Amino acid sequence: MNSRGIDTISLDGAPVRDALLESLKNRIIEAGHPHISLATVLVGSDSPSQKYVASKHKAAAELGIDSVRVELPEHATQEELEREVLALAKNASVHGILVQMPLPVHLNAERILAMIPAEKDVDGLTEASLGKLVRGTPGHIGCTPLGVLRLLEYYNIATSGKHAVVIGRSTLVGLPLSVLLARKGIDATVTLAHSKTHHLEKLCLSADIVISATGCPRSITGAHIAPGATVIDVGISRTDDGVVGDVDAFSVRGIAGALTPMPGGTGLMTVACLMENTVNAAAMQGVAV
Ligand code: NAD
């Protein structure tokens, strides 16, 4: 018990990630190790992007998923990139395509995303995938929103009829997450807050679940959190103090009922959910897995 009265549970990502990867591994073994392939497309030599792509290939290799790596130089043209993505889109032995974002500014990311067939869109970023999410039809859900859902499920955090405040409305995280949480079967009552929202503190105080995805370091404090509420920190900011989240954990602990650690929380889920989407992509394309 904390001096402020509530023993805040830590929603660690590691056991959730491990359980998800283990279940995918078993699914692949039970299917007799069918060929499943994930292709990544990396343009340029941005070092965080290179690291992210490498971690995705490592996770794939550990599950027995084959990797295709396409790497283009920083100055690659739109036509060159489109040629590569089109070839992957047409290649029946490639089940998932991930174009690492952000692309260099001279490239049109929307046109590239539009070339990825919905069933191969393991990042869940295309108009088709976002449309399916809104329609509630089967499709790939973005890895970070899906990771948040998997965390809530694993730790039995009730969502039905609960008020969830999602802070941040990007098409990568906040917007799809708000749609996902409101879906039939998950059934949260969702408020989507953003940079123009008034009275954010008051709004968050009425929430059972607060999910922050703004990239504003330590901006969510104990003053935002109702006693016992669940707090999910998606933000990642590199500061002089190192990598920090959107949540001021020191101030929130002892008030929240549960809180994701940073690091070690939501960030661990993203690659695991990419693997989930890749296995599902193969199944959608006729692989018996
Ligand atoms: P983004 O910049 O595209 O969107 C940020 C959103 O936050 C915007 O919608 C904006 O309106 C809102 N916002 C900004 N300042 C605000 C404020 N003061 N009050 C309320 N809302 C505010 O960013 P993104 O791509 O959605 O990423 C958000 C954060 O999540 C970043 O820190 C990013 O690094 C992190 N991220 C983490 C993971 C993960 O695996 N945990 C994955 C993707 C992104």
PDB file of N, CA, C and O and ligand atoms in Angstrom, residues 52 143-145 148 166-175 192-197 200 212-217 219-220 233-238 244-246 262 265-271, ligand 1:
ATOM      1  N   TYR A  52      14.539  -0.276 -35.531  1.00  0.00           N
ATOM      2  CA  TYR A  52      13.180  -0.821 -35.470  1.00  0.00           C
ATOM      3  C   TYR A  52      13.036  -1.980 -36.456  1.00  0.00           C
ATOM      4  O   TYR A  52      12.491  -3.028 -36.129  1.00  0.00           O
ATOM      5  N   CYS A 143      -0.345  -1.862 -34.943  1.00  0.00           N
ATOM      6  CA  CYS A 143       0.338  -2.660 -33.916  1.00  0.00           C
ATOM      7  C   CYS A 143       0.296  -1.990 -32.537  1.00  0.00           C
ATOM      8  O   CYS A 143       0.164  -2.677 -31.524  1.00  0.00           O
ATOM      9  N   THR A 144       0.405  -0.668 -32.477  1.00  0.00           N
ATOM     10  CA  THR A 144       0.407  -0.011 -31.162  1.00  0.00           C
ATOM     11  C   THR A 144      -0.992  -0.015 -30.531  1.00  0.00           C
ATOM     12  O   THR A 144      -1.124  -0.408 -29.363  1.00  0.00           O
ATOM     13  N   PRO A 145      -2.054   0.375 -31.255  1.00  0.00           N
ATOM     14  CA  PRO A 145      -3.393   0.249 -30.667  1.00  0.00           C
ATOM     15  C   PRO A 145      -3.705  -1.200 -30.258  1.00  0.00           C
ATOM     16  O   PRO A 145      -4.241  -1.446 -29.174  1.00  0.00           O
ATOM     17  N   VAL A 148      -2.036  -2.092 -27.008  1.00  0.00           N
ATOM     18  CA  VAL A 148      -2.739  -1.549 -25.832  1.00  0.00           C
ATOM     19  C   VAL A 148      -3.911  -2.459 -25.471  1.00  0.00           C
ATOM     20  O   VAL A 148      -4.128  -2.798 -24.301  1.00  0.00           O
ATOM     21  N   VAL A 166      -8.752   8.810 -24.464  1.00  0.00           N
ATOM     22  CA  VAL A 166      -7.555   8.612 -25.283  1.00  0.00           C
ATOM     23  C   VAL A 166      -7.031  10.003 -25.623  1.00  0.00           C
ATOM     24  O   VAL A 166      -7.771  10.827 -26.165  1.00  0.00           O
ATOM     25  N   ILE A 167      -5.777  10.271 -25.297  1.00  0.00           N
ATOM     26  CA  ILE A 167      -5.215  11.604 -25.560  1.00  0.00           C
ATOM     27  C   ILE A 167      -4.230  11.486 -26.728  1.00  0.00           C
ATOM     28  O   ILE A 167      -3.242  10.743 -26.646  1.00  0.00           O
ATOM     29  N   GLY A 168      -4.532  12.192 -27.809  1.00  0.00           N
ATOM     30  CA  GLY A 168      -3.748  12.087 -29.049  1.00  0.00           C
ATOM     31  C   GLY A 168      -4.627  11.483 -30.125  1.00  0.00           C
ATOM     32  O   GLY A 168      -5.302  10.478 -29.885  1.00  0.00           O
ATOM     33  N   ARG A 169      -4.645  12.121 -31.312  1.00  0.00           N
ATOM     34  CA  ARG A 169      -5.580  11.680 -32.370  1.00  0.00           C
ATOM     35  C   ARG A 169      -4.857  11.307 -33.653  1.00  0.00           C
ATOM     36  O   ARG A 169      -5.406  11.439 -34.751  1.00  0.00           O
ATOM     37  N   SER A 170      -3.599  10.854 -33.563  1.00  0.00           N
ATOM     38  CA  SER A 170      -2.886  10.489 -34.795  1.00  0.00           C
ATOM     39  C   SER A 170      -3.508   9.238 -35.408  1.00  0.00           C
ATOM     40  O   SER A 170      -4.121   8.421 -34.707  1.00  0.00           O
ATOM     41  N   THR A 171      -3.315   9.089 -36.723  1.00  0.00           N
ATOM     42  CA  THR A 171      -3.837   7.886 -37.383  1.00  0.00           C
ATOM     43  C   THR A 171      -2.978   6.668 -37.038  1.00  0.00           C
ATOM     44  O   THR A 171      -3.373   5.536 -37.290  1.00  0.00           O
ATOM     45  N   LEU A 172      -1.800   6.906 -36.444  1.00  0.00           N
ATOM     46  CA  LEU A 172      -0.942   5.796 -36.022  1.00  0.00           C
ATOM     47  C   LEU A 172      -1.419   5.202 -34.698  1.00  0.00           C
ATOM     48  O   LEU A 172      -1.439   3.981 -34.526  1.00  0.00           O
ATOM     49  N   VAL A 173      -1.801   6.045 -33.753  1.00  0.00           N
ATOM     50  CA  VAL A 173      -2.121   5.536 -32.410  1.00  0.00           C
ATOM     51  C   VAL A 173      -3.526   5.959 -31.936  1.00  0.00           C
ATOM     52  O   VAL A 173      -4.432   5.132 -31.843  1.00  0.00           O
ATOM     53  N   GLY A 174      -3.695   7.253 -31.612  1.00  0.00           N
ATOM     54  CA  GLY A 174      -4.882   7.675 -30.871  1.00  0.00           C
ATOM     55  C   GLY A 174      -6.200   7.421 -31.589  1.00  0.00           C
ATOM     56  O   GLY A 174      -7.140   6.873 -30.995  1.00  0.00           O
ATOM     57  N   LEU A 175      -6.267   7.809 -32.849  1.00  0.00           N
ATOM     58  CA  LEU A 175      -7.539   7.681 -33.572  1.00  0.00           C
ATOM     59  C   LEU A 175      -7.977   6.214 -33.704  1.00  0.00           C
ATOM     60  O   LEU A 175      -9.091   5.858 -33.305  1.00  0.00           O
ATOM     61  N   LEU A 192     -12.059  11.180 -27.195  1.00  0.00           N
ATOM     62  CA  LEU A 192     -10.779  11.377 -27.886  1.00  0.00           C
ATOM     63  C   LEU A 192     -10.324  12.816 -27.660  1.00  0.00           C
ATOM     64  O   LEU A 192     -10.936  13.756 -28.174  1.00  0.00           O
ATOM     65  N   ALA A 193      -9.264  12.977 -26.877  1.00  0.00           N
ATOM     66  CA  ALA A 193      -8.757  14.318 -26.562  1.00  0.00           C
ATOM     67  C   ALA A 193      -7.529  14.605 -27.415  1.00  0.00           C
ATOM     68  O   ALA A 193      -6.860  13.679 -27.889  1.00  0.00           O
ATOM     69  N   HIS A 194      -7.249  15.883 -27.609  1.00  0.00           N
ATOM     70  CA  HIS A 194      -6.113  16.267 -28.465  1.00  0.00           C
ATOM     71  C   HIS A 194      -5.611  17.640 -28.049  1.00  0.00           C
ATOM     72  O   HIS A 194      -6.039  18.169 -27.005  1.00  0.00           O
ATOM     73  N   SER A 195      -4.753  18.217 -28.860  1.00  0.00           N
ATOM     74  CA  SER A 195      -4.077  19.455 -28.445  1.00  0.00           C
ATOM     75  C   SER A 195      -5.035  20.640 -28.274  1.00  0.00           C
ATOM     76  O   SER A 195      -4.692  21.618 -27.628  1.00  0.00           O
ATOM     77  N   LYS A 196      -6.220  20.565 -28.844  1.00  0.00           N
ATOM     78  CA  LYS A 196      -7.172  21.688 -28.720  1.00  0.00           C
ATOM     79  C   LYS A 196      -8.246  21.401 -27.665  1.00  0.00           C
ATOM     80  O   LYS A 196      -9.181  22.182 -27.514  1.00  0.00           O
ATOM     81  N   THR A 197      -8.136  20.301 -26.971  1.00  0.00           N
ATOM     82  CA  THR A 197      -9.141  19.940 -25.961  1.00  0.00           C
ATOM     83  C   THR A 197      -9.046  20.871 -24.757  1.00  0.00           C
ATOM     84  O   THR A 197      -7.949  21.136 -24.262  1.00  0.00           O
ATOM     85  N   LEU A 200      -8.466  19.366 -19.939  1.00  0.00           N
ATOM     86  CA  LEU A 200      -8.039  17.961 -20.041  1.00  0.00           C
ATOM     87  C   LEU A 200      -8.011  17.273 -18.670  1.00  0.00           C
ATOM     88  O   LEU A 200      -8.436  16.127 -18.541  1.00  0.00           O
ATOM     89  N   SER A 212      -2.492   7.870 -22.793  1.00  0.00           N
ATOM     90  CA  SER A 212      -1.877   9.069 -23.352  1.00  0.00           C
ATOM     91  C   SER A 212      -0.905   8.702 -24.461  1.00  0.00           C
ATOM     92  O   SER A 212       0.005   7.894 -24.279  1.00  0.00           O
ATOM     93  N   ALA A 213      -1.100   9.328 -25.619  1.00  0.00           N
ATOM     94  CA  ALA A 213      -0.232   9.104 -26.787  1.00  0.00           C
ATOM     95  C   ALA A 213       0.022  10.441 -27.458  1.00  0.00           C
ATOM     96  O   ALA A 213      -0.397  10.683 -28.591  1.00  0.00           O
ATOM     97  N   THR A 214       0.681  11.330 -26.721  1.00  0.00           N
ATOM     98  CA  THR A 214       0.934  12.665 -27.270  1.00  0.00           C
ATOM     99  C   THR A 214       2.404  12.928 -27.539  1.00  0.00           C
ATOM    100  O   THR A 214       2.750  13.783 -28.353  1.00  0.00           O
ATOM    101  N   GLY A 215       3.304  12.256 -26.809  1.00  0.00           N
ATOM    102  CA  GLY A 215       4.727  12.586 -26.893  1.00  0.00           C
ATOM    103  C   GLY A 215       5.075  13.829 -26.084  1.00  0.00           C
ATOM    104  O   GLY A 215       6.132  14.419 -26.293  1.00  0.00           O
ATOM    105  N   CYS A 216       4.204  14.240 -25.151  1.00  0.00           N
ATOM    106  CA  CYS A 216       4.501  15.361 -24.237  1.00  0.00           C
ATOM    107  C   CYS A 216       5.016  14.762 -22.930  1.00  0.00           C
ATOM    108  O   CYS A 216       4.226  14.203 -22.151  1.00  0.00           O
ATOM    109  N   PRO A 217       6.324  14.854 -22.691  1.00  0.00           N
ATOM    110  CA  PRO A 217       6.896  14.120 -21.572  1.00  0.00           C
ATOM    111  C   PRO A 217       6.306  14.512 -20.213  1.00  0.00           C
ATOM    112  O   PRO A 217       6.165  15.692 -19.922  1.00  0.00           O
ATOM    113  N   SER A 219       3.489  14.766 -18.954  1.00  0.00           N
ATOM    114  CA  SER A 219       2.420  15.770 -18.916  1.00  0.00           C
ATOM    115  C   SER A 219       1.189  15.275 -18.159  1.00  0.00           C
ATOM    116  O   SER A 219       0.349  16.083 -17.748  1.00  0.00           O
ATOM    117  N   ILE A 220       1.061  13.971 -17.988  1.00  0.00           N
ATOM    118  CA  ILE A 220      -0.097  13.432 -17.261  1.00  0.00           C
ATOM    119  C   ILE A 220       0.354  13.136 -15.832  1.00  0.00           C
ATOM    120  O   ILE A 220       1.231  12.294 -15.604  1.00  0.00           O
ATOM    121  N   ASP A 233       0.510   4.411 -20.716  1.00  0.00           N
ATOM    122  CA  ASP A 233       1.448   5.409 -21.245  1.00  0.00           C
ATOM    123  C   ASP A 233       2.011   4.914 -22.582  1.00  0.00           C
ATOM    124  O   ASP A 233       2.749   3.939 -22.629  1.00  0.00           O
ATOM    125  N   VAL A 234       1.632   5.594 -23.651  1.00  0.00           N
ATOM    126  CA  VAL A 234       2.122   5.188 -24.978  1.00  0.00           C
ATOM    127  C   VAL A 234       3.288   6.079 -25.426  1.00  0.00           C
ATOM    128  O   VAL A 234       4.163   5.661 -26.173  1.00  0.00           O
ATOM    129  N   GLY A 235       3.316   7.290 -24.934  1.00  0.00           N
ATOM    130  CA  GLY A 235       4.318   8.266 -25.387  1.00  0.00           C
ATOM    131  C   GLY A 235       5.746   7.837 -25.117  1.00  0.00           C
ATOM    132  O   GLY A 235       6.027   7.179 -24.110  1.00  0.00           O
ATOM    133  N   ILE A 236       6.606   8.187 -26.026  1.00  0.00           N
ATOM    134  CA  ILE A 236       8.047   7.938 -25.860  1.00  0.00           C
ATOM    135  C   ILE A 236       8.748   9.231 -26.269  1.00  0.00           C
ATOM    136  O   ILE A 236       8.628   9.662 -27.416  1.00  0.00           O
ATOM    137  N   SER A 237       9.459   9.850 -25.345  1.00  0.00           N
ATOM    138  CA  SER A 237      10.204  11.074 -25.677  1.00  0.00           C
ATOM    139  C   SER A 237      11.645  10.907 -25.221  1.00  0.00           C
ATOM    140  O   SER A 237      11.897  10.403 -24.121  1.00  0.00           O
ATOM    141  N   ARG A 238      12.538  11.332 -26.080  1.00  0.00           N
ATOM    142  CA  ARG A 238      13.962  11.318 -25.700  1.00  0.00           C
ATOM    143  C   ARG A 238      14.308  12.673 -25.098  1.00  0.00           C
ATOM    144  O   ARG A 238      14.213  13.682 -25.781  1.00  0.00           O
ATOM    145  N   VAL A 244      11.576   9.052 -21.697  1.00  0.00           N
ATOM    146  CA  VAL A 244      10.479   9.173 -20.730  1.00  0.00           C
ATOM    147  C   VAL A 244       9.138   9.088 -21.450  1.00  0.00           C
ATOM    148  O   VAL A 244       9.033   9.344 -22.649  1.00  0.00           O
ATOM    149  N   GLY A 245       8.132   8.749 -20.672  1.00  0.00           N
ATOM    150  CA  GLY A 245       6.784   8.624 -21.219  1.00  0.00           C
ATOM    151  C   GLY A 245       5.993   9.909 -21.064  1.00  0.00           C
ATOM    152  O   GLY A 245       6.508  10.931 -20.603  1.00  0.00           O
ATOM    153  N   ASP A 246       4.712   9.835 -21.434  1.00  0.00           N
ATOM    154  CA  ASP A 246       3.806  10.979 -21.260  1.00  0.00           C
ATOM    155  C   ASP A 246       3.371  11.114 -19.811  1.00  0.00           C
ATOM    156  O   ASP A 246       2.830  12.148 -19.419  1.00  0.00           O
ATOM    157  N   MET A 262       7.384   2.672 -17.964  1.00  0.00           N
ATOM    158  CA  MET A 262       8.078   3.232 -19.137  1.00  0.00           C
ATOM    159  C   MET A 262       9.556   3.332 -18.791  1.00  0.00           C
ATOM    160  O   MET A 262       9.892   4.081 -17.856  1.00  0.00           O
ATOM    161  N   GLY A 265       6.574  -1.162 -20.924  1.00  0.00           N
ATOM    162  CA  GLY A 265       5.117  -1.281 -21.008  1.00  0.00           C
ATOM    163  C   GLY A 265       4.652  -1.458 -22.435  1.00  0.00           C
ATOM    164  O   GLY A 265       4.931  -2.474 -23.075  1.00  0.00           O
ATOM    165  N   THR A 266       3.999  -0.417 -22.958  1.00  0.00           N
ATOM    166  CA  THR A 266       3.380  -0.509 -24.289  1.00  0.00           C
ATOM    167  C   THR A 266       4.410  -0.757 -25.401  1.00  0.00           C
ATOM    168  O   THR A 266       4.106  -1.437 -26.375  1.00  0.00           O
ATOM    169  N   GLY A 267       5.611  -0.197 -25.235  1.00  0.00           N
ATOM    170  CA  GLY A 267       6.624  -0.309 -26.290  1.00  0.00           C
ATOM    171  C   GLY A 267       6.963  -1.758 -26.620  1.00  0.00           C
ATOM    172  O   GLY A 267       7.265  -2.080 -27.774  1.00  0.00           O
ATOM    173  N   LEU A 268       6.885  -2.634 -25.629  1.00  0.00           N
ATOM    174  CA  LEU A 268       7.236  -4.036 -25.861  1.00  0.00           C
ATOM    175  C   LEU A 268       6.187  -4.758 -26.704  1.00  0.00           C
ATOM    176  O   LEU A 268       6.459  -5.812 -27.274  1.00  0.00           O
ATOM    177  N   MET A 269       4.988  -4.181 -26.727  1.00  0.00           N
ATOM    178  CA  MET A 269       3.885  -4.880 -27.385  1.00  0.00           C
ATOM    179  C   MET A 269       3.866  -4.706 -28.901  1.00  0.00           C
ATOM    180  O   MET A 269       3.310  -5.522 -29.629  1.00  0.00           O
ATOM    181  N   THR A 270       4.470  -3.606 -29.375  1.00  0.00           N
ATOM    182  CA  THR A 270       4.285  -3.243 -30.779  1.00  0.00           C
ATOM    183  C   THR A 270       4.841  -4.305 -31.735  1.00  0.00           C
ATOM    184  O   THR A 270       4.151  -4.712 -32.678  1.00  0.00           O
ATOM    185  N   VAL A 271       6.058  -4.774 -31.472  1.00  0.00           N
ATOM    186  CA  VAL A 271       6.651  -5.767 -32.379  1.00  0.00           C
ATOM    187  C   VAL A 271       5.900  -7.100 -32.282  1.00  0.00           C
ATOM    188  O   VAL A 271       5.665  -7.782 -33.289  1.00  0.00           O
TER     189      VAL A 271
HETATM  190  P1  NAD B   1       1.753  12.505 -33.294  1.00  0.00           P
HETATM  191  O1  NAD B   1       2.671  13.656 -33.072  1.00  0.00           O
HETATM  192  O2  NAD B   1       1.384  12.122 -34.676  1.00  0.00           O
HETATM  193  O3  NAD B   1       0.396  12.793 -32.507  1.00  0.00           O
HETATM  194  C1  NAD B   1       0.371  13.358 -31.239  1.00  0.00           C
HETATM  195  C2  NAD B   1      -1.050  13.672 -30.859  1.00  0.00           C
HETATM  196  O4  NAD B   1      -1.043  14.217 -29.556  1.00  0.00           O
HETATM  197  C3  NAD B   1      -1.726  14.704 -31.765  1.00  0.00           C
HETATM  198  O5  NAD B   1      -2.985  14.187 -32.139  1.00  0.00           O
HETATM  199  C4  NAD B   1      -1.916  15.940 -30.894  1.00  0.00           C
HETATM  200  O6  NAD B   1      -3.161  16.588 -31.113  1.00  0.00           O
HETATM  201  C5  NAD B   1      -1.874  15.364 -29.490  1.00  0.00           C
HETATM  202  N1  NAD B   1      -1.278  16.308 -28.546  1.00  0.00           N
HETATM  203  C6  NAD B   1      -0.079  16.933 -28.645  1.00  0.00           C
HETATM  204  N2  NAD B   1       0.121  17.729 -27.578  1.00  0.00           N
HETATM  205  C7  NAD B   1      -0.978  17.609 -26.799  1.00  0.00           C
HETATM  206  C8  NAD B   1      -1.366  18.163 -25.565  1.00  0.00           C
HETATM  207  N3  NAD B   1      -0.586  19.020 -24.907  1.00  0.00           N
HETATM  208  N4  NAD B   1      -2.566  17.814 -25.053  1.00  0.00           N
HETATM  209  C9  NAD B   1      -3.368  16.949 -25.695  1.00  0.00           C
HETATM  210  N5  NAD B   1      -3.037  16.369 -26.867  1.00  0.00           N
HETATM  211  C10 NAD B   1      -1.867  16.702 -27.423  1.00  0.00           C
HETATM  212  O7  NAD B   1       2.395  11.296 -32.503  1.00  0.00           O
HETATM  213  P2  NAD B   1       2.125   9.704 -32.596  1.00  0.00           P
HETATM  214  O8  NAD B   1       2.784   9.133 -33.773  1.00  0.00           O
HETATM  215  O9  NAD B   1       0.670   9.440 -32.370  1.00  0.00           O
HETATM  216  O10 NAD B   1       2.912   9.234 -31.302  1.00  0.00           O
HETATM  217  C11 NAD B   1       2.548   9.706 -30.020  1.00  0.00           C
HETATM  218  C12 NAD B   1       3.572   9.265 -29.006  1.00  0.00           C
HETATM  219  O11 NAD B   1       3.536   7.847 -28.936  1.00  0.00           O
HETATM  220  C13 NAD B   1       5.013   9.639 -29.383  1.00  0.00           C
HETATM  221  O12 NAD B   1       5.707   9.929 -28.197  1.00  0.00           O
HETATM  222  C14 NAD B   1       5.554   8.372 -30.004  1.00  0.00           C
HETATM  223  O13 NAD B   1       6.952   8.251 -29.860  1.00  0.00           O
HETATM  224  C15 NAD B   1       4.830   7.331 -29.173  1.00  0.00           C
HETATM  225  N6  NAD B   1       4.678   6.019 -29.821  1.00  0.00           N
HETATM  226  C16 NAD B   1       4.872   4.934 -29.033  1.00  0.00           C
HETATM  227  C17 NAD B   1       4.701   3.679 -29.555  1.00  0.00           C
HETATM  228  C18 NAD B   1       4.873   2.502 -28.659  1.00  0.00           C
HETATM  229  O14 NAD B   1       5.138   1.412 -29.140  1.00  0.00           O
HETATM  230  N7  NAD B   1       4.692   2.661 -27.335  1.00  0.00           N
HETATM  231  C19 NAD B   1       4.354   3.504 -30.898  1.00  0.00           C
HETATM  232  C20 NAD B   1       4.107   4.644 -31.678  1.00  0.00           C
HETATM  233  C21 NAD B   1       4.264   5.904 -31.126  1.00  0.00           C
END
